[in-house]
Coordinates of C-alpha atoms in Angstrom, one line a residue:
M19 CA 0.0 0.1 -0.1
K20 CA 1.3 3.4 -1.0
Y21 CA 0.1 6.6 0.7
I22 CA 0.8 10.2 -0.4
I23 CA 0.4 13.0 1.9
I24 CA 0.4 16.6 0.7
G25 CA 1.2 19.1 3.3
A26 CA 3.5 18.2 6.3
V27 CA 2.6 20.7 9.0
A28 CA -0.1 20.0 11.7
G29 CA -2.6 17.8 9.8
G30 CA -0.3 16.3 7.4
A31 CA 2.5 15.3 9.7
S32 CA 0.1 14.0 12.2
T33 CA -1.5 11.9 9.6
A34 CA 1.8 10.6 8.5
A35 CA 3.0 9.5 11.9
R36 CA -0.2 7.7 12.7
L37 CA -0.2 6.0 9.4
R38 CA 3.2 4.6 10.1
R39 CA 1.9 3.4 13.6
L40 CA -0.7 1.6 12.0
D41 CA 1.0 0.2 9.1
E42 CA 4.7 -0.6 9.4
K43 CA 5.1 -2.0 5.7
A44 CA 3.3 0.9 3.7
E45 CA 5.3 3.1 1.5
I46 CA 4.4 6.5 3.0
V47 CA 5.6 9.8 0.8
I48 CA 4.9 13.2 2.3
F49 CA 5.3 16.4 0.1
E50 CA 5.8 20.0 1.5
K51 CA 6.4 22.7 -0.6
G52 CA 8.1 24.9 2.0
E53 CA 11.6 24.2 3.6
Y54 CA 10.3 23.0 6.9
I55 CA 7.7 20.3 8.4
S56 CA 5.8 20.1 11.5
Y57 CA 6.8 23.4 13.0
A58 CA 5.0 25.5 15.7
N59 CA 3.1 27.9 13.6
C60 CA 1.5 29.3 16.9
G61 CA 4.8 30.2 18.3
L62 CA 6.0 32.3 15.4
P63 CA 4.9 35.7 16.8
Y64 CA 6.7 35.0 20.1
Y65 CA 9.9 34.3 18.4
I66 CA 9.6 37.6 16.5
G67 CA 9.1 39.4 19.9
D68 CA 12.3 37.5 21.5
V69 CA 10.0 35.5 24.0
I70 CA 11.1 32.5 22.2
K71 CA 15.0 32.9 21.7
D72 CA 15.8 29.7 20.3
R73 CA 14.6 29.5 16.7
N74 CA 15.2 25.4 16.7
A75 CA 12.6 25.3 19.4
L76 CA 9.8 26.1 16.9
F77 CA 10.5 22.7 15.1
V78 CA 8.7 19.7 16.4
Q79 CA 10.5 17.5 14.0
T80 CA 13.0 18.0 11.2
A81 CA 12.6 16.3 7.8
A82 CA 15.7 14.0 8.5
A83 CA 14.4 13.0 12.2
F84 CA 11.1 12.4 10.7
N85 CA 12.3 10.1 8.2
R86 CA 14.6 8.3 10.7
R87 CA 12.1 7.8 13.4
F88 CA 9.1 6.8 11.2
N89 CA 10.6 5.6 8.0
I90 CA 8.7 8.2 5.8
D91 CA 9.8 9.6 2.7
V92 CA 9.7 13.3 3.3
R93 CA 10.3 15.7 0.4
T94 CA 10.6 19.2 1.4
M95 CA 10.7 22.1 -1.4
T96 CA 8.7 19.9 -3.5
E97 CA 5.3 21.1 -4.6
V98 CA 2.6 19.1 -5.9
T99 CA 1.0 20.7 -8.9
A100 CA -1.6 18.5 -10.1
I101 CA -3.7 15.4 -9.0
D102 CA -5.1 13.1 -11.6
A103 CA -7.8 11.3 -9.5
E104 CA -8.7 9.0 -12.2
A105 CA -5.1 7.7 -12.8
K106 CA -4.2 8.0 -9.0
T107 CA -1.2 9.7 -9.6
I108 CA 0.2 13.4 -8.5
T109 CA 2.6 15.7 -10.4
A110 CA 5.2 17.3 -8.2
F111 CA 7.9 19.9 -8.9
N112 CA 11.3 19.9 -6.9
H113 CA 12.0 23.6 -6.4
Q114 CA 15.6 22.7 -5.5
T115 CA 16.4 20.7 -8.7
G116 CA 13.8 22.2 -11.1
K117 CA 12.6 18.8 -12.0
E118 CA 9.0 17.7 -12.5
Y119 CA 7.8 14.2 -12.0
S120 CA 5.0 12.0 -11.3
E121 CA 4.0 9.7 -8.4
N122 CA 1.3 7.1 -8.0
Y123 CA -0.8 6.4 -4.9
D124 CA -3.2 4.0 -3.5
K125 CA -4.6 6.5 -0.9
L126 CA -4.1 10.4 -1.0
V127 CA -4.2 12.7 1.9
L128 CA -4.6 16.5 1.3
S129 CA -3.3 18.9 3.9
P130 CA -2.6 22.1 2.1
G131 CA -3.6 24.3 4.7
A132 CA -5.1 28.0 4.2
E133 CA -3.2 30.9 2.5
P134 CA -3.1 34.5 3.8
I135 CA -5.5 37.0 2.3
R136 CA -3.4 39.7 0.6
P137 CA -5.8 42.1 -1.2
P138 CA -4.7 43.8 -4.4
L139 CA -4.3 47.2 -2.6
P140 CA -2.2 49.9 -4.5
G141 CA 1.4 49.8 -3.0
I142 CA 0.8 46.4 -1.2
T143 CA 4.0 45.2 -2.8
H144 CA 6.2 47.8 -1.3
E145 CA 9.0 46.8 1.0
G146 CA 8.3 46.3 4.7
I147 CA 4.6 44.9 4.2
F148 CA 4.5 41.2 5.5
T149 CA 1.9 38.4 6.1
L150 CA 2.8 35.9 8.8
R151 CA 2.1 32.1 7.8
N152 CA 5.4 30.3 7.9
V153 CA 8.8 30.0 9.2
N154 CA 10.2 31.9 6.1
D155 CA 7.6 34.9 6.9
T156 CA 8.9 34.8 10.3
D157 CA 12.5 35.1 9.3
Y158 CA 11.8 37.9 6.8
I159 CA 9.9 40.0 9.5
K160 CA 12.5 39.3 12.3
S161 CA 15.3 40.3 10.1
F162 CA 13.7 43.5 8.8
V163 CA 12.6 44.7 12.2
T164 CA 16.2 44.1 13.6
Q165 CA 18.2 45.4 10.7
K166 CA 16.1 48.4 9.9
K167 CA 15.7 49.5 13.5
V168 CA 12.1 50.0 12.9
K169 CA 10.1 52.3 15.4
K170 CA 6.4 52.2 14.0
A171 CA 4.5 49.1 13.3
V172 CA 0.9 48.8 11.8
I173 CA -1.1 45.8 12.2
I174 CA -3.9 45.4 9.7
G175 CA -6.3 43.0 11.5
G176 CA -7.6 42.5 15.0
G177 CA -7.6 38.8 15.0
F178 CA -5.5 36.3 17.0
I179 CA -2.4 36.6 15.1
G180 CA -2.8 40.4 14.7
L181 CA -3.0 40.7 18.5
E182 CA -0.1 38.4 19.2
M183 CA 2.0 40.4 16.8
A184 CA 0.9 43.8 18.3
E185 CA 2.0 42.6 21.6
N186 CA 5.2 41.1 20.5
L187 CA 6.2 44.2 18.6
H188 CA 5.2 46.4 21.3
E189 CA 7.5 44.6 23.8
L190 CA 10.2 45.0 21.4
G191 CA 9.6 48.7 22.0
L192 CA 7.9 49.9 18.8
D193 CA 4.9 52.1 18.8
V194 CA 2.1 49.9 17.4
S195 CA -1.2 50.7 15.9
I196 CA -4.0 48.3 14.9
I197 CA -6.4 48.9 12.1
E198 CA -9.7 46.6 12.1
M199 CA -12.5 47.0 9.4
G200 CA -15.0 45.5 11.8
N201 CA -16.4 47.4 15.1
Q202 CA -14.4 45.0 17.3
I203 CA -11.2 43.1 17.5
L204 CA -11.5 39.1 17.8
A205 CA -14.4 38.4 15.6
P206 CA -15.3 35.0 17.2
V207 CA -16.1 36.7 20.5
D208 CA -19.2 39.0 21.2
F209 CA -18.8 42.7 21.6
P210 CA -18.8 42.9 25.4
I211 CA -15.8 40.6 25.7
A212 CA -14.0 42.4 23.0
A213 CA -14.8 45.6 24.5
I214 CA -13.1 44.6 27.9
V215 CA -9.9 43.5 25.8
Q216 CA -9.9 46.7 23.9
Q217 CA -9.8 48.8 27.0
H218 CA -6.7 46.7 28.1
I219 CA -5.1 47.2 24.8
R220 CA -5.5 51.1 24.8
S221 CA -4.2 51.0 28.4
K222 CA -0.9 49.8 26.9
G223 CA -0.5 52.8 24.7
V224 CA -1.5 50.7 21.4
K225 CA -3.7 52.6 19.0
L226 CA -6.8 51.1 17.8
Y227 CA -8.5 52.0 14.9
L228 CA -12.0 50.2 14.5
E229 CA -14.4 50.4 11.7
S230 CA -11.5 51.5 9.6
A231 CA -10.5 50.2 6.1
V232 CA -7.0 50.5 4.5
T233 CA -7.4 51.4 0.9
A234 CA -3.6 51.8 -0.1
F235 CA 0.0 52.1 0.9
E236 CA 2.6 54.8 -0.3
K237 CA 6.2 55.0 0.0
G238 CA 7.3 58.0 2.0
D239 CA 10.6 59.6 2.5
E240 CA 11.0 57.9 6.1
G241 CA 9.0 54.7 5.6
L242 CA 5.4 53.7 4.6
K243 CA 2.2 55.6 4.8
V244 CA -1.0 53.5 5.4
I245 CA -4.0 55.2 3.8
M246 CA -7.4 54.8 5.4
K247 CA -10.8 55.1 3.8
S248 CA -11.4 58.0 6.0
G249 CA -8.8 60.0 4.3
E250 CA -6.4 59.6 7.4
H251 CA -2.9 58.0 7.1
L252 CA -0.6 56.2 9.5
D253 CA 3.2 56.3 9.2
A254 CA 4.8 52.9 9.4
D255 CA 8.2 51.3 9.3
V256 CA 6.7 47.8 9.1
V257 CA 3.1 46.6 8.4
I258 CA 1.8 43.3 9.2
M259 CA -1.3 42.0 7.1
S260 CA -3.4 39.9 9.4
I261 CA -6.8 40.2 7.9
G262 CA -7.5 36.4 7.7
V263 CA -6.8 33.3 5.8
R264 CA -8.7 31.3 3.2
P265 CA -8.6 27.5 2.5
D266 CA -6.0 26.5 -0.2
T267 CA -8.3 24.4 -2.4
R268 CA -6.3 24.7 -5.8
L269 CA -5.3 21.3 -5.8
A270 CA -8.7 20.0 -4.9
I271 CA -10.3 21.8 -7.7
S272 CA -7.8 20.7 -10.1
A273 CA -8.7 17.1 -9.1
G274 CA -12.3 17.6 -9.5
L275 CA -13.1 17.5 -5.8
K276 CA -16.3 19.0 -4.3
L277 CA -16.1 22.0 -2.4
G278 CA -18.6 23.0 0.2
D279 CA -20.7 26.0 1.0
A280 CA -17.8 27.6 3.2
K281 CA -15.6 27.2 0.1
G282 CA -13.3 24.6 1.7
I283 CA -12.9 21.1 0.7
W284 CA -16.0 19.0 1.4
V285 CA -15.4 16.0 3.4
N286 CA -17.6 13.2 4.8
E287 CA -17.9 12.3 8.5
Y288 CA -14.8 10.2 7.9
L289 CA -12.9 13.0 6.6
Q290 CA -13.1 11.5 3.1
T291 CA -13.4 13.8 0.1
S292 CA -16.0 13.4 -2.9
N293 CA -13.2 10.8 -4.2
P294 CA -13.2 7.6 -2.2
D295 CA -9.4 7.3 -2.5
I296 CA -8.8 10.9 -1.3
Y297 CA -8.9 12.1 2.2
A298 CA -8.2 15.7 3.5
V299 CA -7.6 17.4 6.9
G300 CA -6.7 20.8 8.5
D301 CA -7.4 24.3 7.6
A302 CA -8.3 23.5 3.9
I303 CA -11.5 21.5 4.8
E304 CA -14.9 22.4 5.9
F305 CA -17.3 20.3 8.0
T306 CA -20.7 20.8 9.9
N307 CA -20.7 22.9 12.8
P308 CA -22.0 20.7 15.8
I309 CA -24.0 23.5 17.3
T310 CA -25.4 25.4 14.2
K311 CA -25.4 22.5 11.7
Q312 CA -24.1 25.0 9.1
S313 CA -20.9 24.4 7.1
M314 CA -17.6 25.9 8.7
N315 CA -14.0 26.0 8.5
T316 CA -11.6 26.2 11.4
Y317 CA -8.0 27.3 11.4
L318 CA -6.8 25.9 14.6
A319 CA -3.9 23.5 15.2
G320 CA -5.8 21.4 17.7
P321 CA -8.5 20.3 15.4
A322 CA -6.0 19.7 12.5
N323 CA -3.9 17.3 14.7
K324 CA -6.9 15.4 15.9
Q325 CA -8.1 15.2 12.3
G326 CA -4.8 13.5 11.2
R327 CA -5.0 10.7 13.4
I328 CA -8.8 10.2 12.7
C329 CA -7.9 10.4 8.8
A330 CA -5.1 7.9 9.4
N331 CA -7.4 5.4 11.1
N332 CA -9.9 5.7 8.5
V333 CA -7.5 5.4 5.5
V334 CA -5.9 2.1 7.0
L335 CA -8.7 0.5 8.8
G336 CA -11.6 1.4 6.5
N337 CA -13.7 4.5 7.8
I338 CA -14.0 3.2 11.3
Q339 CA -14.1 6.6 13.2
Q340 CA -16.3 9.6 12.6
Y341 CA -14.8 13.3 13.1
K342 CA -17.6 15.1 15.1
G343 CA -16.4 18.5 14.1
S344 CA -15.0 21.3 15.9
I345 CA -16.6 24.0 18.4
N346 CA -13.5 26.4 17.8
T347 CA -12.3 26.5 21.2
A348 CA -9.5 29.1 21.2
I349 CA -7.3 31.0 23.5
V350 CA -5.0 34.1 23.2
K351 CA -2.7 36.1 25.3
V352 CA -3.1 39.9 25.0
F353 CA -0.8 41.6 26.9
D354 CA -1.4 40.9 30.6
M355 CA -5.1 39.6 29.8
T356 CA -6.1 36.1 28.6
V357 CA -9.0 35.7 26.1
A358 CA -10.7 32.5 25.3
T359 CA -13.9 31.4 23.6
T360 CA -15.6 28.3 22.8
G361 CA -18.8 27.3 20.9
T362 CA -20.9 29.7 18.8
A363 CA -21.0 33.3 19.8
S364 CA -24.1 34.9 20.5
K365 CA -24.1 37.0 17.4
H366 CA -23.7 33.9 15.3
L367 CA -26.4 32.0 17.1
E368 CA -28.7 35.1 16.3
K369 CA -27.8 34.8 12.6
A370 CA -28.5 31.0 12.7
G371 CA -31.9 31.5 14.3
I372 CA -31.0 29.7 17.4
K373 CA -33.0 30.8 20.4
H374 CA -30.6 31.6 23.6
V375 CA -30.0 33.6 26.5
V376 CA -26.7 35.4 27.3
S377 CA -25.6 35.8 31.0
T378 CA -22.5 37.4 32.1
T379 CA -20.7 37.0 35.5
T380 CA -17.4 38.5 37.0
N381 CA -15.5 36.7 39.9
G382 CA -12.0 36.3 41.1
S383 CA -9.7 33.9 39.7
H384 CA -9.1 32.5 43.3
A385 CA -10.2 33.1 46.8
G386 CA -10.3 36.9 47.3
Y387 CA -8.4 36.8 50.8
Y388 CA -5.4 35.0 49.0
P389 CA -3.0 37.7 47.5
G390 CA -3.1 38.0 43.7
S391 CA -6.7 37.2 42.9
K392 CA -7.8 39.0 39.7
S393 CA -11.0 39.6 38.2
M394 CA -12.4 37.2 35.4
T395 CA -15.5 37.8 33.2
I396 CA -17.3 34.8 31.8
Q397 CA -20.1 35.2 29.2
I398 CA -22.2 32.2 28.6
A399 CA -25.1 31.5 26.0
F400 CA -27.4 28.7 26.8
V401 CA -30.9 27.4 25.4
P402 CA -33.5 28.9 27.6
E403 CA -35.9 25.6 27.5
D404 CA -33.3 23.1 28.9
G405 CA -30.2 25.2 29.6
R406 CA -27.9 23.2 27.3
L407 CA -24.8 25.3 26.8
L408 CA -23.9 26.7 23.4
S409 CA -21.1 29.0 23.9
A410 CA -18.7 30.6 26.4
Q411 CA -16.2 33.5 26.6
I412 CA -13.8 34.5 29.1
A413 CA -11.7 37.6 29.6
G414 CA -9.3 37.7 32.6
F415 CA -5.8 37.2 33.6
D416 CA -5.1 33.9 35.7
G417 CA -6.8 30.7 35.2
V418 CA -8.8 31.4 32.0
D419 CA -7.4 28.4 30.4
K420 CA -8.7 25.9 32.9
R421 CA -12.2 27.4 32.9
I422 CA -12.5 27.5 29.0
D423 CA -11.4 23.7 28.8
I424 CA -14.1 22.8 31.3
L425 CA -16.8 24.8 29.4
S426 CA -15.7 23.5 26.1
S427 CA -16.2 19.9 27.4
V428 CA -19.6 20.8 28.7
I429 CA -20.5 22.1 25.2
R430 CA -18.9 18.9 23.2
N431 CA -20.8 16.6 25.5
K432 CA -24.1 18.7 24.9
S433 CA -24.6 19.2 28.5
D434 CA -26.2 22.1 30.2
I435 CA -25.8 25.0 32.9
Y436 CA -26.9 22.8 35.7
E437 CA -23.5 20.7 35.1
L438 CA -21.6 24.1 35.5
A439 CA -23.7 24.8 38.9
E440 CA -22.6 21.2 40.2
F441 CA -19.0 21.1 38.9
E442 CA -16.7 19.6 41.3
H443 CA -13.4 21.4 41.0
A444 CA -10.2 21.2 42.9
Y445 CA -10.1 23.9 45.4
A446 CA -7.5 25.6 47.6
P447 CA -7.2 29.4 47.8
P448 CA -4.3 29.7 45.6
Y449 CA -6.2 28.1 42.7
S450 CA -10.0 29.0 43.1
S451 CA -12.7 29.7 45.5
A452 CA -15.1 27.2 47.1
K453 CA -17.6 28.3 44.4
D454 CA -15.6 28.5 41.3
P455 CA -16.3 31.2 38.7
I456 CA -17.5 28.2 36.6
N457 CA -20.1 27.5 39.5
M458 CA -21.1 31.0 39.7
A459 CA -22.1 31.3 36.0
G460 CA -24.0 28.0 36.4
F461 CA -25.8 29.4 39.4
V462 CA -26.7 32.7 37.6
A463 CA -28.1 30.8 34.5
E464 CA -30.0 28.3 36.6
N465 CA -31.6 31.4 38.4
I466 CA -32.5 32.8 35.0
I467 CA -34.1 29.6 33.7
Q468 CA -36.0 29.1 37.0
G469 CA -37.2 32.6 36.8
R470 CA -35.6 33.8 40.0
L471 CA -33.6 36.3 38.1
S472 CA -34.9 38.7 35.2
I473 CA -32.0 40.4 33.4
F474 CA -31.4 43.2 30.9
Y475 CA -28.5 44.1 29.0
W476 CA -26.1 47.0 28.8
N477 CA -27.2 48.1 25.4
E478 CA -31.0 48.2 26.6
L479 CA -31.0 51.2 28.4
N480 CA -33.0 52.9 25.7
K481 CA -35.9 51.1 26.8
I482 CA -36.0 52.7 30.0
T483 CA -38.6 55.3 29.8
S484 CA -39.0 58.5 32.2
S485 CA -41.7 56.5 33.9
D486 CA -39.4 53.8 34.8
V487 CA -36.8 53.7 37.6
L488 CA -33.0 53.1 37.1
L489 CA -31.6 51.9 40.4
D490 CA -28.1 51.9 41.3
V491 CA -27.5 49.5 44.4
R492 CA -23.8 50.2 44.8
S493 CA -22.3 52.2 47.7
K494 CA -22.7 56.0 47.7
A495 CA -19.0 56.2 47.2
E496 CA -19.3 54.1 44.1
F497 CA -22.0 56.0 42.8
D498 CA -20.4 59.3 43.3
A499 CA -17.4 58.1 41.6
G500 CA -19.4 57.4 38.5
H501 CA -22.8 56.2 37.5
I502 CA -25.2 55.8 34.7
E503 CA -27.2 59.0 33.7
N504 CA -30.7 59.5 35.5
A505 CA -30.1 56.6 38.0
I506 CA -31.1 56.9 41.6
N507 CA -28.8 55.3 44.3
I508 CA -30.2 53.0 47.2
P509 CA -27.2 50.9 48.4
V510 CA -28.1 47.2 48.7
D511 CA -27.7 47.2 52.6
D512 CA -30.3 50.1 52.8
I513 CA -32.8 48.5 50.5
R514 CA -35.1 47.0 53.0
E515 CA -35.3 50.4 55.1
R516 CA -35.9 52.6 51.9
M517 CA -37.9 50.4 49.5
N518 CA -41.0 52.3 50.3
E519 CA -39.3 55.1 48.1
L520 CA -39.9 52.9 44.9
D521 CA -43.3 52.7 43.3
K522 CA -44.5 49.1 42.8
N523 CA -46.3 50.0 39.5
K524 CA -43.1 51.1 38.0
N525 CA -40.6 49.2 35.9
I526 CA -37.4 49.1 38.1
Y527 CA -34.1 48.5 36.3
I528 CA -31.3 47.6 38.7
Y529 CA -27.5 47.6 38.4
C530 CA -24.6 47.1 40.5
Q531 CA -20.7 46.8 39.8
A532 CA -20.9 43.0 38.5
G533 CA -24.6 41.9 39.2
L534 CA -24.6 40.1 42.4
R535 CA -25.9 43.0 44.6
G536 CA -28.4 43.7 41.9
Y537 CA -29.6 40.3 42.3
L538 CA -29.9 40.5 45.9
V539 CA -31.9 43.6 45.7
Q540 CA -34.2 42.2 43.0
R541 CA -34.9 39.2 45.2
I542 CA -35.9 41.4 48.3
L543 CA -38.1 43.4 46.0
K544 CA -39.9 40.6 44.3
Q545 CA -40.7 39.2 47.5
N546 CA -42.0 42.4 48.6
D547 CA -44.6 42.7 45.9
Y548 CA -42.4 44.5 43.3
Q549 CA -42.9 42.3 40.2
K550 CA -41.4 44.5 37.4
V551 CA -38.0 44.2 38.5
L552 CA -34.9 43.4 36.1
N553 CA -31.2 43.3 36.9
M554 CA -28.5 44.2 34.4
S555 CA -26.3 41.2 33.3
G556 CA -22.5 42.0 34.0
G557 CA -23.4 45.3 36.0
Y558 CA -21.9 48.8 35.6
Q559 CA -18.4 47.7 34.8
L560 CA -19.3 45.7 31.8
W561 CA -21.7 48.8 30.6
K562 CA -18.7 51.1 31.1
A563 CA -16.5 49.1 29.1
C564 CA -19.0 48.7 26.3
T565 CA -20.0 52.4 26.1
N566 CA -16.5 53.6 26.1
E567 CA -15.6 51.0 23.2
A568 CA -19.0 51.5 21.2
V569 CA -18.0 53.1 17.8

């Protein structure tokens, strides 16, 4: 049996290694058009920023080591240019020798990845404008930044890679600006979580230009000019284009393979393409989203590696294992903060017509009495009828990673907010609280479903009329330091003695700093015949972050 794999980074290398473990006698050939295989793509920005100082640490395997360990014929700098699916052959071009040749296969695996989007803007070919996708890109950027002694950087695109590059270039001492076409950074998360992170980015002196489109680049006397649609321009010594990627489907199209609605390579549940002898994995494929049931792509190393293992099992053993899709669990370090997401954001659930409720809670990363506890904001979305969890997003400092992994597992298992409320975690003061932030998110969601808590959101203040009451239940000192316009102040500890100041026939909209005190007041009022009472989800601090960032 002869297996050919096209692409030798995450998905392709994982497939090849698993194939060998399953079939010691097979002939396995892996083609990679670049110079390197199996490298840590996600670590590239940190090498540029000198966080990772040893370049060799980026390489999980070299071609020679991969060959020795797995007895796999690794052909780097060799690009597959065509596939003849009927004849079961590929055409390859060796960029080092200049020779073109053909190879036959019994089974073929495509892992061509994705290619960065580089729009044909005027001046985009000027020196100093880069995309970051592979090791060579990294070397070019690092060399340019070092040798040219650059001082100003412009990042175009506020996604994961763009933010990582912004942080790393800022750490090198550069003046950094980020231009984002959307109204927020980090498109996979909802606006409130993005707003919290944007506030943090601005606190570091990085400039954010939201809802701004780049129209051209010009060469100036002392560098580049980045021209925006507004007519404004930014000076830059280096520009990083990070506006996204698209599936590399050129070979699939030439082979007559089916593409899907998301413009990726269509695969079935066994990662098999429309040709039964050709499989595909990684950034180039699309599959059914487990939550929305719509076609989707994902550009994450974790799913690609897992797909490689499943694919190899099916290639060798005959379609024995189904790939269940990805819920896009992702995490990114943004200066001192960590942001993570899993499942389908509320804005995308709305587009898919999926009914849901959003709840936002803020708690400490560990016990407040133990030094170093920092705030962590968790937003979840769930089905109102049965509490099934659909998404979770976290913005915080410590412990974000372990919480998002828990939430991801709950979503993957199609479980609910009741599991969050009952989740049994390891507790000691340096690591958590007796009621973990995960539990707190579950408690609040449970109260919403059971009708004990009625909520409204930061962007619904326009629903409040002059005949309604906006009630701030924080302390007088907090109220005097800043409050929402037209609010009255009755601190939570005074509410029982002063509730007669409130009209039972009016709608009462409550807020506190994060939500807990507002909930307590709501419970008191409702049990004293005040029935039209709502509490702001996320509280004043979320409202302030969102209104400060609303474009």
